[in-house]
Coordinates of N, CA and C in Angstrom, one line a residue:
X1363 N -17.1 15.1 -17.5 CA -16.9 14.4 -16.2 C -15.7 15.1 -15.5
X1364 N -16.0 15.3 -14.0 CA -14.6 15.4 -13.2 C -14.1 14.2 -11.9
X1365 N -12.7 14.1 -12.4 CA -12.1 13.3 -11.5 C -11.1 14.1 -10.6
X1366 N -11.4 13.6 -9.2 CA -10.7 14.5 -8.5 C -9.5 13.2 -8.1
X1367 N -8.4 13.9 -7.9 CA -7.0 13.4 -7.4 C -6.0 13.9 -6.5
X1368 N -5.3 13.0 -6.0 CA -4.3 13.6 -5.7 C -3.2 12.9 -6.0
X1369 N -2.2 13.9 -6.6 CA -0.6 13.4 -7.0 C -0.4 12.3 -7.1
X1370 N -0.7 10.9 -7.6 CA 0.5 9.4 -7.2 C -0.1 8.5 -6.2
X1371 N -1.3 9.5 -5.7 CA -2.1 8.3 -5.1 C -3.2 7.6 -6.0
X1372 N -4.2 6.2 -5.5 CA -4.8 5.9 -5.7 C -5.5 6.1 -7.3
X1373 N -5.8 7.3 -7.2 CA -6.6 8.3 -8.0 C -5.8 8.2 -9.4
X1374 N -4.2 7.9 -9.4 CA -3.4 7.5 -11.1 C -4.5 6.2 -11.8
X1375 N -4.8 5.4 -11.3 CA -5.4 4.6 -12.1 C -6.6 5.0 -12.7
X1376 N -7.8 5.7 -12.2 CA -8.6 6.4 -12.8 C -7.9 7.3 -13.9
X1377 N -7.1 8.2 -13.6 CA -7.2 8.8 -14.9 C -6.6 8.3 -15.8
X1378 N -5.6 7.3 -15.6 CA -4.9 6.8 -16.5 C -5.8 6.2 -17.5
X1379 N -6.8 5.5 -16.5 CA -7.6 4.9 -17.9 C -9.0 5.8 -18.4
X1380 N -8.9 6.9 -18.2 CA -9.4 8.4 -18.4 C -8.8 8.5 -19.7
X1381 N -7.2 8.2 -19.6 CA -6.5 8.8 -21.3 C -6.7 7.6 -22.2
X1382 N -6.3 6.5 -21.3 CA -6.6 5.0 -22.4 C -7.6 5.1 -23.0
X1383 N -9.1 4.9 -22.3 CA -10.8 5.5 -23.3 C -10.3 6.5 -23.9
X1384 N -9.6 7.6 -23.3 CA -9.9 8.5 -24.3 C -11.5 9.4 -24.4
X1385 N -11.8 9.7 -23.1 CA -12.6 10.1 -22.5 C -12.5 11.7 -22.1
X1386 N -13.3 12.6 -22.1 CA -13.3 14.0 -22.1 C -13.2 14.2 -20.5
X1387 N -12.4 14.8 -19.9 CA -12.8 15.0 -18.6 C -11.7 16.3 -18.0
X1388 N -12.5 16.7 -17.0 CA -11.5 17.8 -16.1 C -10.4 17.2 -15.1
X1389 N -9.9 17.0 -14.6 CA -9.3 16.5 -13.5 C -8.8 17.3 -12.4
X1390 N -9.2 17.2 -11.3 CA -9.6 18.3 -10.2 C -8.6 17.7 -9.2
X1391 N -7.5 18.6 -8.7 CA -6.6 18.1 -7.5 C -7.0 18.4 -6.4
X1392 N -7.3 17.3 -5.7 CA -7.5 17.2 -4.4 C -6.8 17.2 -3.2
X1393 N -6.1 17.4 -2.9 CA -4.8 17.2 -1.4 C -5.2 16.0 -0.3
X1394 N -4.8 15.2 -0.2 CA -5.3 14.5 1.0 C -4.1 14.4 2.1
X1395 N -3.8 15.7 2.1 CA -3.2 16.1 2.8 C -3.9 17.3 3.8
X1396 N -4.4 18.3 3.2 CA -5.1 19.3 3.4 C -6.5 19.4 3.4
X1397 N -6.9 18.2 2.5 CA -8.4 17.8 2.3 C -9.1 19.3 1.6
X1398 N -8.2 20.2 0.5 CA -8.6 21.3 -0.1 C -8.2 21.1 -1.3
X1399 N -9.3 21.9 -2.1 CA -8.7 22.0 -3.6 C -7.9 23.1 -3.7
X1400 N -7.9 23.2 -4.8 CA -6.6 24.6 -5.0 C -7.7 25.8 -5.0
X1401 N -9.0 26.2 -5.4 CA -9.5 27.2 -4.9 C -9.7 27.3 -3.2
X1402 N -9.7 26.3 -2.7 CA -10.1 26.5 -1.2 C -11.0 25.5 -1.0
X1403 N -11.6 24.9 -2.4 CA -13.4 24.8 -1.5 C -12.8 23.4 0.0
X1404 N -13.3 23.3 0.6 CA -13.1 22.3 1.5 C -13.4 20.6 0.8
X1405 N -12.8 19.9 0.5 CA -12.9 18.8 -0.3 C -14.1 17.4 0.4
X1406 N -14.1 18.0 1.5 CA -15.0 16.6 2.7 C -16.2 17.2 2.2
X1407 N -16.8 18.5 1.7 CA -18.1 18.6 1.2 C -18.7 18.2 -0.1
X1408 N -17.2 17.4 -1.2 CA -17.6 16.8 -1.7 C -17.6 15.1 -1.6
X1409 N -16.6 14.8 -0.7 CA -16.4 13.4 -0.9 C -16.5 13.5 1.3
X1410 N -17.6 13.0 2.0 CA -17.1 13.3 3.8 C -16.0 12.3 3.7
X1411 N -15.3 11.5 3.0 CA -15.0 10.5 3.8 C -13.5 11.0 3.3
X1412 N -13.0 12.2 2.5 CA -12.2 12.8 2.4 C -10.7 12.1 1.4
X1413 N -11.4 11.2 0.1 CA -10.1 10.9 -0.3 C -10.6 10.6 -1.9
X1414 N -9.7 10.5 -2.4 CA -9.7 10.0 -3.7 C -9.9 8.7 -4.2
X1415 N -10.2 8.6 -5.6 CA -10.6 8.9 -6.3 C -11.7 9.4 -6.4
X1416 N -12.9 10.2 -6.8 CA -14.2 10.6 -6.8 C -14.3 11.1 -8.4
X1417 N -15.3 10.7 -9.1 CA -16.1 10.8 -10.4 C -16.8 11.3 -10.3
X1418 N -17.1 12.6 -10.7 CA -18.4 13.3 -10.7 C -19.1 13.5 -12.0
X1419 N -20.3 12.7 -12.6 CA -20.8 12.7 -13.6 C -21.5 14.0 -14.5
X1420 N -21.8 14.2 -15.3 CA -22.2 15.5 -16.0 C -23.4 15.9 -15.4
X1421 N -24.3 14.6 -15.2 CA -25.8 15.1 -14.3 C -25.4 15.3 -12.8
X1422 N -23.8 15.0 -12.1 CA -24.4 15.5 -10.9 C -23.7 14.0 -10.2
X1423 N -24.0 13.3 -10.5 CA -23.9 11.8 -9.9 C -22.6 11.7 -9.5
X1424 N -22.4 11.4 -7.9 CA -20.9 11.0 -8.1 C -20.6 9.6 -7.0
X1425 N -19.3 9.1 -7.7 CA -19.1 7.7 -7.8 C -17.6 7.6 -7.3
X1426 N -17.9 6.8 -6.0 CA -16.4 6.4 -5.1 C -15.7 5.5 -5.5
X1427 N -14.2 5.0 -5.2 CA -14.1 3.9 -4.8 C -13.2 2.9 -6.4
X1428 N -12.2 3.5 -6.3 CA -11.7 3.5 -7.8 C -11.9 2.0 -8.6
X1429 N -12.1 0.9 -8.3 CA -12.0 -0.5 -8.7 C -13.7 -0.1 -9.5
X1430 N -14.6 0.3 -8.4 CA -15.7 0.8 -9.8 C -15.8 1.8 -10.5
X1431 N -15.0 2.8 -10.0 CA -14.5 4.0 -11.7 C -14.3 3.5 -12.4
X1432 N -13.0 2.4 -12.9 CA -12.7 2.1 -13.8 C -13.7 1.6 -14.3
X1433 N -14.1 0.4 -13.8 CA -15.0 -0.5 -14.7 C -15.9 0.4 -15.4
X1434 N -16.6 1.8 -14.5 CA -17.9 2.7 -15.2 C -17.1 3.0 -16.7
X1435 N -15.9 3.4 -16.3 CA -15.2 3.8 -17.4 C -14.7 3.5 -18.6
X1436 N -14.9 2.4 -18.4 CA -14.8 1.1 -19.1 C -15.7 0.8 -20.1
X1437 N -16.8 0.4 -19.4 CA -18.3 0.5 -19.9 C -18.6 1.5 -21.0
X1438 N -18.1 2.7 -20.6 CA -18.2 3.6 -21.5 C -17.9 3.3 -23.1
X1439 N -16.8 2.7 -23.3 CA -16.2 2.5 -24.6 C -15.9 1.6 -24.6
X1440 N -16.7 0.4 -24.7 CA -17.2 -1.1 -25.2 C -15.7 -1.5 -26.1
X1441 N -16.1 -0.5 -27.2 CA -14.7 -1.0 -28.5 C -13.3 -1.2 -27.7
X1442 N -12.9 -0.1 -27.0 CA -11.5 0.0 -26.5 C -11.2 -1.4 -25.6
X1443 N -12.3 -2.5 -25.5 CA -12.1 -3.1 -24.6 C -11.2 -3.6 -23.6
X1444 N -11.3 -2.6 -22.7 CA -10.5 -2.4 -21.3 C -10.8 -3.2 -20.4
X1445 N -12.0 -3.4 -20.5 CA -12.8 -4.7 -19.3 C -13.3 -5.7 -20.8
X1446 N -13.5 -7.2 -19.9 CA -14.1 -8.4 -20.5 C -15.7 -8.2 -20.5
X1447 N -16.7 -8.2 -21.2 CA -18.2 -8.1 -21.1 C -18.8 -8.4 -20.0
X1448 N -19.9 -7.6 -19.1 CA -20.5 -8.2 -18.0 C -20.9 -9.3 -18.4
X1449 N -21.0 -10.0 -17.4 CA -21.5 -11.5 -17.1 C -20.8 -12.6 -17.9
X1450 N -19.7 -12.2 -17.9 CA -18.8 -13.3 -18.7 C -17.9 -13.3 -17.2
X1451 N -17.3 -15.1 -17.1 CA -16.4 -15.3 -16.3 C -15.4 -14.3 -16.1
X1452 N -14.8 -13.8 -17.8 CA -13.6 -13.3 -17.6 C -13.5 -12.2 -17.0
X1453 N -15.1 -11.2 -16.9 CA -15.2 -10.2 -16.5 C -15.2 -9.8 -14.7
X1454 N -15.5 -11.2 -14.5 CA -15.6 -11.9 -13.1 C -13.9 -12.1 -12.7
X1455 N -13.3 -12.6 -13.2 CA -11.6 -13.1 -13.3 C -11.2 -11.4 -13.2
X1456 N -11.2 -10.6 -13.6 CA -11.1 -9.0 -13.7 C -11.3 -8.2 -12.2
X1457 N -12.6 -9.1 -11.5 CA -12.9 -8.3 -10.9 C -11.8 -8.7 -9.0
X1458 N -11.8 -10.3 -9.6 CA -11.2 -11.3 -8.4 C -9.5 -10.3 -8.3
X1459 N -9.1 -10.0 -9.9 CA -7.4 -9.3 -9.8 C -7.8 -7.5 -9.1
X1460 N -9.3 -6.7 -9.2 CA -9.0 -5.6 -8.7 C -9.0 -5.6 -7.6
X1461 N -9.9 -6.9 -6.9 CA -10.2 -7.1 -5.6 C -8.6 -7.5 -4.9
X1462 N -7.9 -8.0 -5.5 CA -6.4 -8.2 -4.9 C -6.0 -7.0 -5.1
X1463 N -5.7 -6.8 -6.1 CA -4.5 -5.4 -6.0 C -4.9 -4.5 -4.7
X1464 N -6.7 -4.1 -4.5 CA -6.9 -3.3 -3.4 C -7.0 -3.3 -2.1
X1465 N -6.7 -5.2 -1.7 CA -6.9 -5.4 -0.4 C -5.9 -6.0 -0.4
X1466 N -4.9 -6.8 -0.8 CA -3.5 -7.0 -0.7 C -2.2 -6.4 -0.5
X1467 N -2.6 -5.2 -1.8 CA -1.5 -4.7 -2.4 C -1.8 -3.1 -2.0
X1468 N -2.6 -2.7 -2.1 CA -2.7 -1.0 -1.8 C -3.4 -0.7 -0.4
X1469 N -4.6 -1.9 0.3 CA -4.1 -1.4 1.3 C -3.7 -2.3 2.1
X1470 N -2.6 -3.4 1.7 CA -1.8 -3.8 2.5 C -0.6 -2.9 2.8
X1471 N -0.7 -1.7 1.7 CA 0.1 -0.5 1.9 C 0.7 0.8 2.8
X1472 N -1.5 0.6 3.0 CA -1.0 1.8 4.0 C -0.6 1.9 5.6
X1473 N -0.1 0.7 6.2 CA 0.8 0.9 7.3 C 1.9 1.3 7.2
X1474 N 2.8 1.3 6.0 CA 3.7 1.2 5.7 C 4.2 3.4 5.5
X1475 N 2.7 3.6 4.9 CA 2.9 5.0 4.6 C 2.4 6.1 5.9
X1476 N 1.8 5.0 7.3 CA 1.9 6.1 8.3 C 2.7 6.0 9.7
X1477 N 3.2 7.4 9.5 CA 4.3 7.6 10.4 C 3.9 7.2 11.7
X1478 N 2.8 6.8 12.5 CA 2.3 6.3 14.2 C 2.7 5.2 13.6
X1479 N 2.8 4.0 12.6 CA 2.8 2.8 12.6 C 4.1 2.3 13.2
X1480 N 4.4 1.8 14.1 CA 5.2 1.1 14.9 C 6.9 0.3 13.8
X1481 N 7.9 0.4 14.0 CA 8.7 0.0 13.4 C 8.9 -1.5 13.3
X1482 N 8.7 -2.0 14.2 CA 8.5 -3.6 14.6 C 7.4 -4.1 13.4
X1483 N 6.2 -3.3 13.7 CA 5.3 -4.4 12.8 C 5.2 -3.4 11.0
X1484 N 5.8 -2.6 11.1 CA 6.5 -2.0 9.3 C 7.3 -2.9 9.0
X1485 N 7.5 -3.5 9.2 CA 8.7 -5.4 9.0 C 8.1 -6.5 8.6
X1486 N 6.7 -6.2 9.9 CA 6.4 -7.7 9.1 C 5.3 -7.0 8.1
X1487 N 4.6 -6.0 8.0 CA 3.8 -5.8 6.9 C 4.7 -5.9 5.4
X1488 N 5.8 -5.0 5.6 CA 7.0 -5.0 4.1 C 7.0 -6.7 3.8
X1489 N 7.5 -7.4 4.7 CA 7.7 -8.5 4.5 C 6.5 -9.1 3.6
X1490 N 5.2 -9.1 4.3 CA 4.0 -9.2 3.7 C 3.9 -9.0 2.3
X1491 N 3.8 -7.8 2.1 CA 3.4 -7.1 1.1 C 4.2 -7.7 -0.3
X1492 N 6.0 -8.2 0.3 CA 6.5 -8.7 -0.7 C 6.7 -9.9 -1.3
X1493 N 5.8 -10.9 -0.5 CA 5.4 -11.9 -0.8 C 4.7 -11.9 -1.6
X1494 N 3.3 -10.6 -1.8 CA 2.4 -10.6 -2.5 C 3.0 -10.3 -4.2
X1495 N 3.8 -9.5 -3.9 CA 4.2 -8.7 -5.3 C 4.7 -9.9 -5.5
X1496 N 5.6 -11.4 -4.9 CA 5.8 -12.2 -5.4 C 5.1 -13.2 -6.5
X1497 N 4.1 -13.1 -5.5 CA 2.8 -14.2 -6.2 C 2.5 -12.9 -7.5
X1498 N 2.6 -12.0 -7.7 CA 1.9 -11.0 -8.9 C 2.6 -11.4 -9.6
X1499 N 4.3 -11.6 -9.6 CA 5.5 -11.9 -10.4 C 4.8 -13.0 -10.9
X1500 N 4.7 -14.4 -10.5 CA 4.5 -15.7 -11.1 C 3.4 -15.0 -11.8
X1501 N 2.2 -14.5 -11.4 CA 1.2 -14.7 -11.8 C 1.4 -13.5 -13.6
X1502 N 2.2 -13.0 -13.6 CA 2.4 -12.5 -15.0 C 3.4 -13.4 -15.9
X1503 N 4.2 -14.3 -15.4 CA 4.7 -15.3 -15.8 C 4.1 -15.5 -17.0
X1504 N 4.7 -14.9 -18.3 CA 4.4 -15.6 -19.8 C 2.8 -14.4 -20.2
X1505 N 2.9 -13.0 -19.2 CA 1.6 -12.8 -19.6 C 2.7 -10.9 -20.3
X1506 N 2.1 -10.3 -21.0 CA 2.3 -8.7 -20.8 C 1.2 -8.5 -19.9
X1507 N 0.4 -8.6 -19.6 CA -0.4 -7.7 -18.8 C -1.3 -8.3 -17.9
X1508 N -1.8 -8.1 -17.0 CA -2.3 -9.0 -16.2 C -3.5 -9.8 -16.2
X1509 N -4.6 -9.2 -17.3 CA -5.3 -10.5 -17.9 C -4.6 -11.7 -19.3
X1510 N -3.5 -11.4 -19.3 CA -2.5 -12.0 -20.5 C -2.1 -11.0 -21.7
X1511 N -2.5 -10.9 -22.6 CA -1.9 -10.7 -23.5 C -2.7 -8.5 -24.2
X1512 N -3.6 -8.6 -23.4 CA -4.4 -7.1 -23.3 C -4.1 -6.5 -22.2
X1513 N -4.4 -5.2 -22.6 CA -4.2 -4.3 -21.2 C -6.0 -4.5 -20.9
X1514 N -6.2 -4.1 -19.9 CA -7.0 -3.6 -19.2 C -7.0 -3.0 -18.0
X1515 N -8.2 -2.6 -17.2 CA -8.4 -1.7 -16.4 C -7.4 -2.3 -14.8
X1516 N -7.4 -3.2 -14.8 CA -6.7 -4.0 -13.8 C -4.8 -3.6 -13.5
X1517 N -4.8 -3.5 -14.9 CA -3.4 -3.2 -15.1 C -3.2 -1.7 -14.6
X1518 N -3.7 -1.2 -14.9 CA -3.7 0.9 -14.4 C -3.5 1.1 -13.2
X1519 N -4.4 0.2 -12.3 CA -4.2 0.0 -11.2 C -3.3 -1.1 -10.3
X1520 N -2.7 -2.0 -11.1 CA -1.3 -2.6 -10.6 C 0.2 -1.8 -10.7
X1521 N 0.3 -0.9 -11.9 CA 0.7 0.0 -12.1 C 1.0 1.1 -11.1
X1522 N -0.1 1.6 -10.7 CA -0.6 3.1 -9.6 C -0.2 2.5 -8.3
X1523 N -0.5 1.1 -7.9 CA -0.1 0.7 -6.7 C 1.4 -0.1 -6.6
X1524 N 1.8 -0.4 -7.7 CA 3.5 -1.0 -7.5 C 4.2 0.6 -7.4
X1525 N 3.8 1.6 -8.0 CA 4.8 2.8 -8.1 C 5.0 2.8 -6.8
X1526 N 4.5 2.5 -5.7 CA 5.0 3.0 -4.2 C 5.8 2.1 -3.6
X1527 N 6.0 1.2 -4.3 CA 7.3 0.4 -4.1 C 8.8 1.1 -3.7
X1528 N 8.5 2.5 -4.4 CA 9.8 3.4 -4.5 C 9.8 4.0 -3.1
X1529 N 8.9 4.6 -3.0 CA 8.8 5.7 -1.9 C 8.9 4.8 -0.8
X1530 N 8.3 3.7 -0.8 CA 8.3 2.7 0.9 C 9.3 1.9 0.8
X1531 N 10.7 2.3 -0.4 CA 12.0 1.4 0.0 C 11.4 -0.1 -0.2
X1532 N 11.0 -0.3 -1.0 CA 10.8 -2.3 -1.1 C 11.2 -2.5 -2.6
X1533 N 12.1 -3.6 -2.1 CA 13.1 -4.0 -3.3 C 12.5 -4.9 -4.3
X1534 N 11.8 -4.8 -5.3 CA 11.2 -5.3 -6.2 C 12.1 -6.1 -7.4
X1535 N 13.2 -5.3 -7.7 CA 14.2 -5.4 -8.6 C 14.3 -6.7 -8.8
X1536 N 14.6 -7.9 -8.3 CA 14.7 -9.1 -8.4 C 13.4 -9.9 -8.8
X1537 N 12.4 -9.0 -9.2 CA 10.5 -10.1 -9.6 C 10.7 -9.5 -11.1
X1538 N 11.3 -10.3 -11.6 CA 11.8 -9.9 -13.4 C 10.3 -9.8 -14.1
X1539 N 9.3 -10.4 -13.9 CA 8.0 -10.6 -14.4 C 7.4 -9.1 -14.5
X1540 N 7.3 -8.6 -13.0 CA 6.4 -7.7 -12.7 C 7.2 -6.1 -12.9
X1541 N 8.6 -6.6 -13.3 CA 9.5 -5.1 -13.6 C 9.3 -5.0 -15.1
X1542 N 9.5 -6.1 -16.0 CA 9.1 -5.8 -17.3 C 7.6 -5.3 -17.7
X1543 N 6.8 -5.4 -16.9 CA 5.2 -5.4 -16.5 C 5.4 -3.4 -16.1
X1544 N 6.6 -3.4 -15.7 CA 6.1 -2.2 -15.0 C 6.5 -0.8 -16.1
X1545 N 7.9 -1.3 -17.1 CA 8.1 -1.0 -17.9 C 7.3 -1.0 -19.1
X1546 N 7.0 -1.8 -19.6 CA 5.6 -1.9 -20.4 C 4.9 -0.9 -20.1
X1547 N 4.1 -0.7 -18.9 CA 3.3 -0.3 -19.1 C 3.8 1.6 -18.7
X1548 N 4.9 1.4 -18.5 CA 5.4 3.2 -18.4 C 5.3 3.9 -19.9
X1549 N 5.9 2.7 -20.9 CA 6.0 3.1 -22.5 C 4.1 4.1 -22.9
X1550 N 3.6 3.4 -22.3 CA 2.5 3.5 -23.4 C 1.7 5.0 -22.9
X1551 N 1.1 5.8 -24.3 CA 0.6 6.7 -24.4 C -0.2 7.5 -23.3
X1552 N -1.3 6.4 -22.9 CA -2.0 6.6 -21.7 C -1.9 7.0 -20.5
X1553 N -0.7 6.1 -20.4 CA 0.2 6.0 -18.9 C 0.9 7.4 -18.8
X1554 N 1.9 7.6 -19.5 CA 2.8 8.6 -19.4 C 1.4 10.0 -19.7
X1555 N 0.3 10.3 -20.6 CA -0.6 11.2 -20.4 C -1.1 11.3 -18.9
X1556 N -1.6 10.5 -18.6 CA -1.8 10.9 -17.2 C -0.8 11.0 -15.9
X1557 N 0.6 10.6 -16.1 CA 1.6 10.7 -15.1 C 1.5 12.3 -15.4
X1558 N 2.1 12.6 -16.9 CA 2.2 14.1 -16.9 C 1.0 15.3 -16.4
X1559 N 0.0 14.7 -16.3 CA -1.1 15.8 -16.1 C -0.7 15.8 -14.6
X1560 N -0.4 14.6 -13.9 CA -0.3 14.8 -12.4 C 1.1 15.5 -12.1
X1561 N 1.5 16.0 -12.9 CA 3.0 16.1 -13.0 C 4.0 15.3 -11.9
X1562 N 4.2 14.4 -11.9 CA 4.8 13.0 -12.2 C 5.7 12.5 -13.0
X1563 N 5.8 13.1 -14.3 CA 6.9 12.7 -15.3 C 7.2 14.3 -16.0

């Protein structure tokens, strides 16, 4: 399999749970900046819509849109259970936390990361956004991880989207919940394998 990325965006939670399975794969840097790989090829001829994450299967098949990479990824290796079993509530409860993290939290993000966005409403979005990380704080209240007491795929990606907390200046330090959360999950094998591949750490 190849996962294409770029650096610290989006695209860390895929591979991170790329090391967690423990899954064979290439990992292909993408720029979405430049929308090129490092040979040249033009990147919109693989993905037009020009961003990361993208999974390209062994047959050929390729798969957008990182909240279902993971789960594919997931699926893969039943035992490691990273996701809850289809058609079980909790697997449904799994899907309710990726659906936050991606429309709350990552892309309640991206005003924040483009420079036309007006200074006035980068205020109330930060403001926003930290209310959210608020509610994540309670919501890990008494848990390690964010379905309780397991990691799973949810977590990779709470992870990949709080790291920009740094770069967009938002003071987190005081949500004791979601900093030990964040530590936790820096410690582990997986995590730090795929920061280093993106060189990151």
């Amino acid at each position: 399999m190849k996962l294409y990325y770029s650096k610290g965006a989006c695209s860390l939670s895929p591979h991170i749970v790329m090391h967690e399975a423990g899954l064979e794969h290439t990992a292909i840097l993408a720029s979405t900046k430049t929308h090129q790989l490092e040979d040249g090829t033009d990147y919109y001829t693989i993905n037009p819509l020009g961003y990361v994450p993208l999974l390209e299967l062994v047959d050929g098949t390729r798969l957008t849109e990182g909240p279902a990479i993971v789960q594919y990824l997931a699926d893969l290796v039943p035992e490691k259970h990273l996701v809850p079993a289809n058609g079980t509530i909790e697997r449904y409860k799994l899907q309710a936390r990726l659906n936050f993290i991606g429309t709350e939290l990552h892309k309640g993000s991206s005003p924040l990361f483009n420079p036309a966005t007006p200074a006035e409403y980068k205020t109330v979005v930060a403001e926003k956004l930290l209310s959210r990380y608020a509610y994540v704080d309670k919501m890990l209240a008494g848990k390690d991880y964010v379905m309780g007491s397991h990691f799973t795929v949810a977590d990779a990606y709470l992870f990949t989207v709080s790291n920009w907390t740094t770069p967009l200046k938002l003071d987190i330090s005081g949500l004791a919940n979601l900093v030990a959360f964040r530590a936790r999950m820096a410690a582990r094998p997986g995590v730090q394998a795929a920061m280093k591949a993106e060189g990151l750490i």
